[in-house]
GROMACS .gro file of C-alpha atoms in nm:
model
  292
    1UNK     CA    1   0.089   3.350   2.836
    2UNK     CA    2   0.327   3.662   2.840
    3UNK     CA    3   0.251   3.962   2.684
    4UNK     CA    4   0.329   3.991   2.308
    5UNK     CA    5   0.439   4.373   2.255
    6UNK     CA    6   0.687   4.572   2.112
    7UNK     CA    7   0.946   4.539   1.857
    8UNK     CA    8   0.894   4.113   1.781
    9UNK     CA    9   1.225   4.063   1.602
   10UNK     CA   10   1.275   3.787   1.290
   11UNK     CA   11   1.614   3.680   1.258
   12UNK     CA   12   1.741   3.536   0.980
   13UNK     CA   13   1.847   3.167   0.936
   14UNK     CA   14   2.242   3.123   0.942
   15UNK     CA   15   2.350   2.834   0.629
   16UNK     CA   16   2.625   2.655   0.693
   17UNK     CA   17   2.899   2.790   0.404
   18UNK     CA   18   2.720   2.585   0.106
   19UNK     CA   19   2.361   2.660   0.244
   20UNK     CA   20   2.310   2.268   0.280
   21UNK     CA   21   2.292   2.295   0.650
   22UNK     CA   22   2.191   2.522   0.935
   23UNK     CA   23   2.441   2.667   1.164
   24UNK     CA   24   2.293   2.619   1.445
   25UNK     CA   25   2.612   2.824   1.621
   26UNK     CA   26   2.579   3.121   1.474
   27UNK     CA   27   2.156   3.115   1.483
   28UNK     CA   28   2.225   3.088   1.896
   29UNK     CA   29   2.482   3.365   1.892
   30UNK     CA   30   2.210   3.595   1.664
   31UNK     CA   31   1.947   3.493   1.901
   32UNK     CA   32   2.141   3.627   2.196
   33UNK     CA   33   2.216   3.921   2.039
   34UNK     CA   34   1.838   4.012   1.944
   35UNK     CA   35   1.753   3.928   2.303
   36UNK     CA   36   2.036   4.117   2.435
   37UNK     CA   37   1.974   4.402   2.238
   38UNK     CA   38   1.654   4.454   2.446
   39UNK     CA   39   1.370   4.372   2.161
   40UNK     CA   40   1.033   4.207   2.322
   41UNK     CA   41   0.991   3.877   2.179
   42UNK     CA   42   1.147   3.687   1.871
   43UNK     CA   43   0.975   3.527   1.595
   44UNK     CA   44   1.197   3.270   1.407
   45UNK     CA   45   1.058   3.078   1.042
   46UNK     CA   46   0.848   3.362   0.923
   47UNK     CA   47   0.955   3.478   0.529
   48UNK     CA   48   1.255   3.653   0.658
   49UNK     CA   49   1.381   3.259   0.833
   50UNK     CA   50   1.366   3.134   0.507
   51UNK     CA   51   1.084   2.911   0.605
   52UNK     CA   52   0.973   2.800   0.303
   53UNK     CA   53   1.336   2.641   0.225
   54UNK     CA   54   1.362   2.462   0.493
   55UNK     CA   55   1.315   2.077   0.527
   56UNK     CA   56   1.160   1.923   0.875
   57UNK     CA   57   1.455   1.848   1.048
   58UNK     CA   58   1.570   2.174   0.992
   59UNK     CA   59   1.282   2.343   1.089
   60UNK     CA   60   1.329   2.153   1.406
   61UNK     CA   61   1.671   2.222   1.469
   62UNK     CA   62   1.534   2.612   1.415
   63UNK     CA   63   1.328   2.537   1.673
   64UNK     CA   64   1.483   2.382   1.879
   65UNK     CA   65   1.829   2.648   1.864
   66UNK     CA   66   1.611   2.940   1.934
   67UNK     CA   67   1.446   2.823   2.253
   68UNK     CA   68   1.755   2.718   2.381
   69UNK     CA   69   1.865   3.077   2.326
   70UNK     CA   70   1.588   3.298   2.428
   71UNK     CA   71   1.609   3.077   2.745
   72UNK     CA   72   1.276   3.203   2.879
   73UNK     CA   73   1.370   3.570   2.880
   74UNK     CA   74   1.110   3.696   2.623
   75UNK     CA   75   0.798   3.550   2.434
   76UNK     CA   76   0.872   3.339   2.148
   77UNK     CA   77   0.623   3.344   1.789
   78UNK     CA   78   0.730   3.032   1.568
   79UNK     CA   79   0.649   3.010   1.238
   80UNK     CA   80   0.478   2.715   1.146
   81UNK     CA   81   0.319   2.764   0.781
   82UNK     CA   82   0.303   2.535   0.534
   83UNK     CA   83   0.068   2.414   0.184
   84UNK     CA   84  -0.091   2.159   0.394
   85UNK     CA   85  -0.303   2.148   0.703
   86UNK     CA   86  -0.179   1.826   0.842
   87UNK     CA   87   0.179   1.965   0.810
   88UNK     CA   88   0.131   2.326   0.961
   89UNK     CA   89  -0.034   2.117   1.221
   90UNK     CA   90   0.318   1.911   1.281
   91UNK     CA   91   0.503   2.181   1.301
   92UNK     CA   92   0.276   2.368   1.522
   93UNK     CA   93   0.270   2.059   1.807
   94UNK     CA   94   0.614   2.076   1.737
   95UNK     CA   95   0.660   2.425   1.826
   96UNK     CA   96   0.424   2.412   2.114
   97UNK     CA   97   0.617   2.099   2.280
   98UNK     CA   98   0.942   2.313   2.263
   99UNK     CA   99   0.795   2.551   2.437
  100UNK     CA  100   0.712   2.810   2.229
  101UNK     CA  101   0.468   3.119   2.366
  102UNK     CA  102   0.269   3.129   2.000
  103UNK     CA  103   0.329   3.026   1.654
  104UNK     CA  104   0.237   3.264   1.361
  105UNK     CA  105   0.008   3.097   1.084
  106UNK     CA  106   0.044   3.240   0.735
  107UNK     CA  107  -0.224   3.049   0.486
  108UNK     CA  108  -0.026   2.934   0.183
  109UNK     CA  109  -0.188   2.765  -0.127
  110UNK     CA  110  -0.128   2.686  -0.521
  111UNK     CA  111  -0.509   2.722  -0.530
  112UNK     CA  112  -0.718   3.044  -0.390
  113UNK     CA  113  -0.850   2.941  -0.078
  114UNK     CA  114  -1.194   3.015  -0.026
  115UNK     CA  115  -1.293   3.226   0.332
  116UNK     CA  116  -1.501   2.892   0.428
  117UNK     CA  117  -1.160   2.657   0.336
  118UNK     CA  118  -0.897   2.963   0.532
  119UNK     CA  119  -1.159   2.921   0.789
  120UNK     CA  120  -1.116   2.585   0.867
  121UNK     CA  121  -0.744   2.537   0.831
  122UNK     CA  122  -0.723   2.762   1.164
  123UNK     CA  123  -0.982   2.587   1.315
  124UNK     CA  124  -0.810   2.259   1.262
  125UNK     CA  125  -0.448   2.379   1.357
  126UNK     CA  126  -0.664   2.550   1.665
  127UNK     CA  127  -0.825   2.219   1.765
  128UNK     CA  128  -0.458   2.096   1.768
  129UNK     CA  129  -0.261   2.258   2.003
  130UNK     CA  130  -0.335   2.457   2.306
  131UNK     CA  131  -0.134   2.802   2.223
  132UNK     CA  132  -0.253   3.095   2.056
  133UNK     CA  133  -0.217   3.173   1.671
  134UNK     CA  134  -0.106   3.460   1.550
  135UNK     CA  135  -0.273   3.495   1.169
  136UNK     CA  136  -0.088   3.620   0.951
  137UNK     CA  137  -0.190   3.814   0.612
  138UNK     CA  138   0.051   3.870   0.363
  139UNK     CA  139  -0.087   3.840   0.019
  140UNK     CA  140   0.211   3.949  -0.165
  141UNK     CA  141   0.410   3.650  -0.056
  142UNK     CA  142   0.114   3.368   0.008
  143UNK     CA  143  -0.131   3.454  -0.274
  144UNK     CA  144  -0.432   3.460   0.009
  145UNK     CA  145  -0.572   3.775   0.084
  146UNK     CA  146  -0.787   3.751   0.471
  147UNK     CA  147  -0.995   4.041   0.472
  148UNK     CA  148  -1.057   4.221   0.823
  149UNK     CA  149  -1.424   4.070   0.857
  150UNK     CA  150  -1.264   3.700   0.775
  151UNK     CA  151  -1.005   3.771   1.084
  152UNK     CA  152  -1.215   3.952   1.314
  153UNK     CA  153  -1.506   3.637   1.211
  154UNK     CA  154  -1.242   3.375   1.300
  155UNK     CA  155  -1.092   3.572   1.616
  156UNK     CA  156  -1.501   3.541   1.726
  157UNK     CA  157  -1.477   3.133   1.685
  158UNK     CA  158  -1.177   3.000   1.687
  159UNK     CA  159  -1.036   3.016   2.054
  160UNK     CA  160  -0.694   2.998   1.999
  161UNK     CA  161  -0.723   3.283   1.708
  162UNK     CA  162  -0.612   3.581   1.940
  163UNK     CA  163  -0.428   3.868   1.734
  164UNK     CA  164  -0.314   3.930   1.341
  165UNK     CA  165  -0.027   4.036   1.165
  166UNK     CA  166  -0.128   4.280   0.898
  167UNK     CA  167   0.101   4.325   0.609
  168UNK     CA  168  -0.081   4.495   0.306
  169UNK     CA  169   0.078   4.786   0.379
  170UNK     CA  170  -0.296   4.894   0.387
  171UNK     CA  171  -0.366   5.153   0.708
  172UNK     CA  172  -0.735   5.086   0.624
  173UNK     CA  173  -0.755   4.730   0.739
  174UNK     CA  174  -0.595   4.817   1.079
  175UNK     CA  175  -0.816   5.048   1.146
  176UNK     CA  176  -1.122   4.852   1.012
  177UNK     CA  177  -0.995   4.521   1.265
  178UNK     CA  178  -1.003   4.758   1.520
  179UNK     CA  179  -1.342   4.877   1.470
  180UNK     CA  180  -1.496   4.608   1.357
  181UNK     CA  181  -1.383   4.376   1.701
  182UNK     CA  182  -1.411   4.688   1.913
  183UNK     CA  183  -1.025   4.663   2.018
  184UNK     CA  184  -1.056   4.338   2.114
  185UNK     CA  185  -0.824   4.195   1.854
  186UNK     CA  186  -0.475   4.295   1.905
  187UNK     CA  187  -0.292   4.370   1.555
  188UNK     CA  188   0.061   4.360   1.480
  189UNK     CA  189   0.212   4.600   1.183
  190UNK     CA  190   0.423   4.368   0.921
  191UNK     CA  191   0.477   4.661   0.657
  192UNK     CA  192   0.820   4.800   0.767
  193UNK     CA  193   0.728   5.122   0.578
  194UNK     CA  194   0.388   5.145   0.758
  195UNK     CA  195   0.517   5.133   1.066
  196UNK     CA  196   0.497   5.433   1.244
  197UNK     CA  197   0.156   5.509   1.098
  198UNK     CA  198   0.070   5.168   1.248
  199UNK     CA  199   0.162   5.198   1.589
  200UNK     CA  200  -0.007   5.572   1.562
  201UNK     CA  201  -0.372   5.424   1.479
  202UNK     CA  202  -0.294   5.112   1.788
  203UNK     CA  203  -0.087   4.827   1.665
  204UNK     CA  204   0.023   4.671   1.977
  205UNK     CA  205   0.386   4.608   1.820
  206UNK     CA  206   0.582   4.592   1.501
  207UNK     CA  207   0.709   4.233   1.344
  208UNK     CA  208   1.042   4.330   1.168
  209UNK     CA  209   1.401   4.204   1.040
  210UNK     CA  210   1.540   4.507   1.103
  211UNK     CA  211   1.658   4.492   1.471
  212UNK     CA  212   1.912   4.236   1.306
  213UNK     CA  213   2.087   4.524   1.164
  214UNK     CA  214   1.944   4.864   1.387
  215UNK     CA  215   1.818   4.692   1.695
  216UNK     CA  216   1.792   5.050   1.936
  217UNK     CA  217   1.646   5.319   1.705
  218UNK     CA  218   1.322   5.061   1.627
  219UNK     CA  219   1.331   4.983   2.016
  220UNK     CA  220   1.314   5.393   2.067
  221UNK     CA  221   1.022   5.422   1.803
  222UNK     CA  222   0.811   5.256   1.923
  223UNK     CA  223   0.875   5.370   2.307
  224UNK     CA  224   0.848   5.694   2.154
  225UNK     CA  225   0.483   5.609   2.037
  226UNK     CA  226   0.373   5.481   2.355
  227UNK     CA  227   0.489   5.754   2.522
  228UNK     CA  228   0.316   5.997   2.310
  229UNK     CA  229   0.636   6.136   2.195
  230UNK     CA  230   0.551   6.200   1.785
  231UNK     CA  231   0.763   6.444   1.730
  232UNK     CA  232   1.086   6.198   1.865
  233UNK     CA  233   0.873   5.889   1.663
  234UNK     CA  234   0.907   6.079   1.365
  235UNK     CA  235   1.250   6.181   1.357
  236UNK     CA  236   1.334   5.804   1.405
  237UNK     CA  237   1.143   5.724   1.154
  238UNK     CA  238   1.242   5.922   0.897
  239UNK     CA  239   1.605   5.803   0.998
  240UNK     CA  240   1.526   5.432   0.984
  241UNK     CA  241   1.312   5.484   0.634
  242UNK     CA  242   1.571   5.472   0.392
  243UNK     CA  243   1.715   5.144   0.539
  244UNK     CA  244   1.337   4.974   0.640
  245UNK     CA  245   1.274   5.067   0.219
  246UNK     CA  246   1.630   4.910   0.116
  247UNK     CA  247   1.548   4.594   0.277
  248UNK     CA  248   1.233   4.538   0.201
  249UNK     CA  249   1.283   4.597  -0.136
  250UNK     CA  250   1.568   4.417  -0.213
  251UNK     CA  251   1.426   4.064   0.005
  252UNK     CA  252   1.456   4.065   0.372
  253UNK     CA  253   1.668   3.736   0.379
  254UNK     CA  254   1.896   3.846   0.082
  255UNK     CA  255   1.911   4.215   0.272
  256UNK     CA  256   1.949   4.155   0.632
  257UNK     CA  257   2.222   3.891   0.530
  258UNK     CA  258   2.423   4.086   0.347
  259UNK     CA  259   2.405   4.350   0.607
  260UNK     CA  260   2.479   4.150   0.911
  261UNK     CA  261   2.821   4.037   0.708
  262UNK     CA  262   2.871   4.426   0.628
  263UNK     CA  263   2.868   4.455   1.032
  264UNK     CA  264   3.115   4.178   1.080
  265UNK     CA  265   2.817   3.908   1.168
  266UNK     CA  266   2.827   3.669   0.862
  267UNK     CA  267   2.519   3.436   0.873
  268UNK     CA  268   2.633   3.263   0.506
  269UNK     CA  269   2.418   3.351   0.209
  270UNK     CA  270   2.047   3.293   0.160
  271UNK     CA  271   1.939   2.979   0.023
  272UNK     CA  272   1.871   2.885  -0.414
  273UNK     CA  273   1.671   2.992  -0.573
  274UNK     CA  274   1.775   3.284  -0.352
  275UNK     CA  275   2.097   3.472  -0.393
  276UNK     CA  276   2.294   3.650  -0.195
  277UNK     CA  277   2.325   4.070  -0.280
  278UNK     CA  278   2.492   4.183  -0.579
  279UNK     CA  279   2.808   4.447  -0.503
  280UNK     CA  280   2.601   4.734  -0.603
  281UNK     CA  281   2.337   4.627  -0.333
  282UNK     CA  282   2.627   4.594  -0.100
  283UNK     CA  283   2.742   4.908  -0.167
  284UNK     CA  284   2.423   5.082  -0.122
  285UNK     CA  285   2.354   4.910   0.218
  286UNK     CA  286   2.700   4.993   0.304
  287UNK     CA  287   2.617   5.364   0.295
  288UNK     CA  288   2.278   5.305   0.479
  289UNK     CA  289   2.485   5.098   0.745
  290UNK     CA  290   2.745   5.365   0.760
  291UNK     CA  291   2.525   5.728   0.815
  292UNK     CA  292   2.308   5.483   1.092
   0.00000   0.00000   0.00000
């Protein structure tokens, strides 16, 4: 398997002009452009894809459109969640036969899942394909919470459990998944705000939206970081923050879609119950688009 590094880029999912369909055009053409733009692997269907909105065949067709574009030139993370085992499973096969490098597991449930029940939906998605998982905590948008002993417990025995995405926002946690699996378990940052703090204390790359709008200055942060250079890391930084804080707060797809039409890259609007940004929004990101 390649190495999974760097900036790992979500792009959004381009709707067809009355969201009922994907355009499958203008996903290939934002592929390319990630790609092109020099980022180290793509991850498409995490909560910035719109995942959760999705139906099967267009999860597919997701699929399907972003391999075709990548072409082999960097690692590819799917995103394969879903409520049900048997259906993350699906979509992870299906993911796997297109050729995907990874696929990124987020647990999602109506009930709280216990450790014993998180446990064993990895293990059975793990038993299933032959790629590694990527888990992936973000209790703000699941509802499950995986605390660093559950990952670094499930990294020890499930084989195809191999790194985490961490998005608490919580510094702690990376620090204590470090410690606690002696650096064995490579960790990913997924708090755009946290980032350079993340990549500081050894997160081997940052999952993020924004290369969709700012592709080079989150490329040059976190080149900065490996090269030691905290002084350069922090001036990007504190450049990117204001935009990294707009998006985030305002709902990555919503965001980053507005934006990319702001650059003269419409990807249609984000799908109902999700709308697309209000003028004032568009105005604001304007200005962060404009001073970048």
């Amino acid at each position: 398997m390649p190495e999974i590094h760097g900036i790992i880029a979500y792009p959004i999912t381009p709707f067809t002009a009355d969201t009922s369909g994907i355009d499958k055009d203008r996903l290939a053409a934002l592929v390319d452009r990630l790609v092109s733009s020099g980022v180290h692997a793509i991850a498409p269907l995490g909560s910035t894809g719109e995942l959760a909105y999705l139906d099967e065949s267009e999860f597919d067709a997701v699929v399907d459109t972003t391999m075709a574009a990548v072409n082999g030139r960097v690692p590819v993370v799917v995103g394969v969640s879903d409520l049900t085992t048997a259906n993350t499973i699906r979509r992870a096969r299906y993911a796997e036969q297109a050729g995907a490098d990874a696929v990124m597991i987020l647990p999602v449930s109506y009930w709280r899942l216990t450790d014993r029940e998180i446990a064993q939906h990895y293990r059975s998605i793990g038993e299933s394909i032959g790629i590694p998982i990527m888990a992936y905590n973000n209790p703000a948008t699941s509802g499950v919470d995986m605390s660093p002993e559950l990952l670094v417990t499930m990294f020890d025995n499930i084989d195809n459990v191999t790194m985490v995405k961490e998005s608490t926002g919580d510094l702690t946690r990376m620090r204590r998944i470090a410690e606690l699996s002696g650096g064995e378990l490579p960790f990913y940052n997924g708090s755009n705000p946290l980032v350079l703090d993340a990549l500081k204390v050894g997160a081997s790359g940052w999952c993020t939206a924004a290369p969709n709008l700012r592709p080079q200055p989150c490329i040059d942060l976190y080149n900065a970081v490996r090269a030691d250079d905290l002084e350069k890391a922090q001036l990007l930084y504190d450049d990117l923050k204001p935009l990294l804080q707009f998006i985030v707060a305002g709902g990555l797809p919503t965001t980053v879609k507005a934006g990319l039409d702001l650059l003269g890259f419409p990807v249609g609007d984000p799908r109902a119950p999700l709308l697309a940004l209000d003028g004032q929004g568009r105005a604001e990101l304007q200005d962060l688009l404009a001073g970048s």
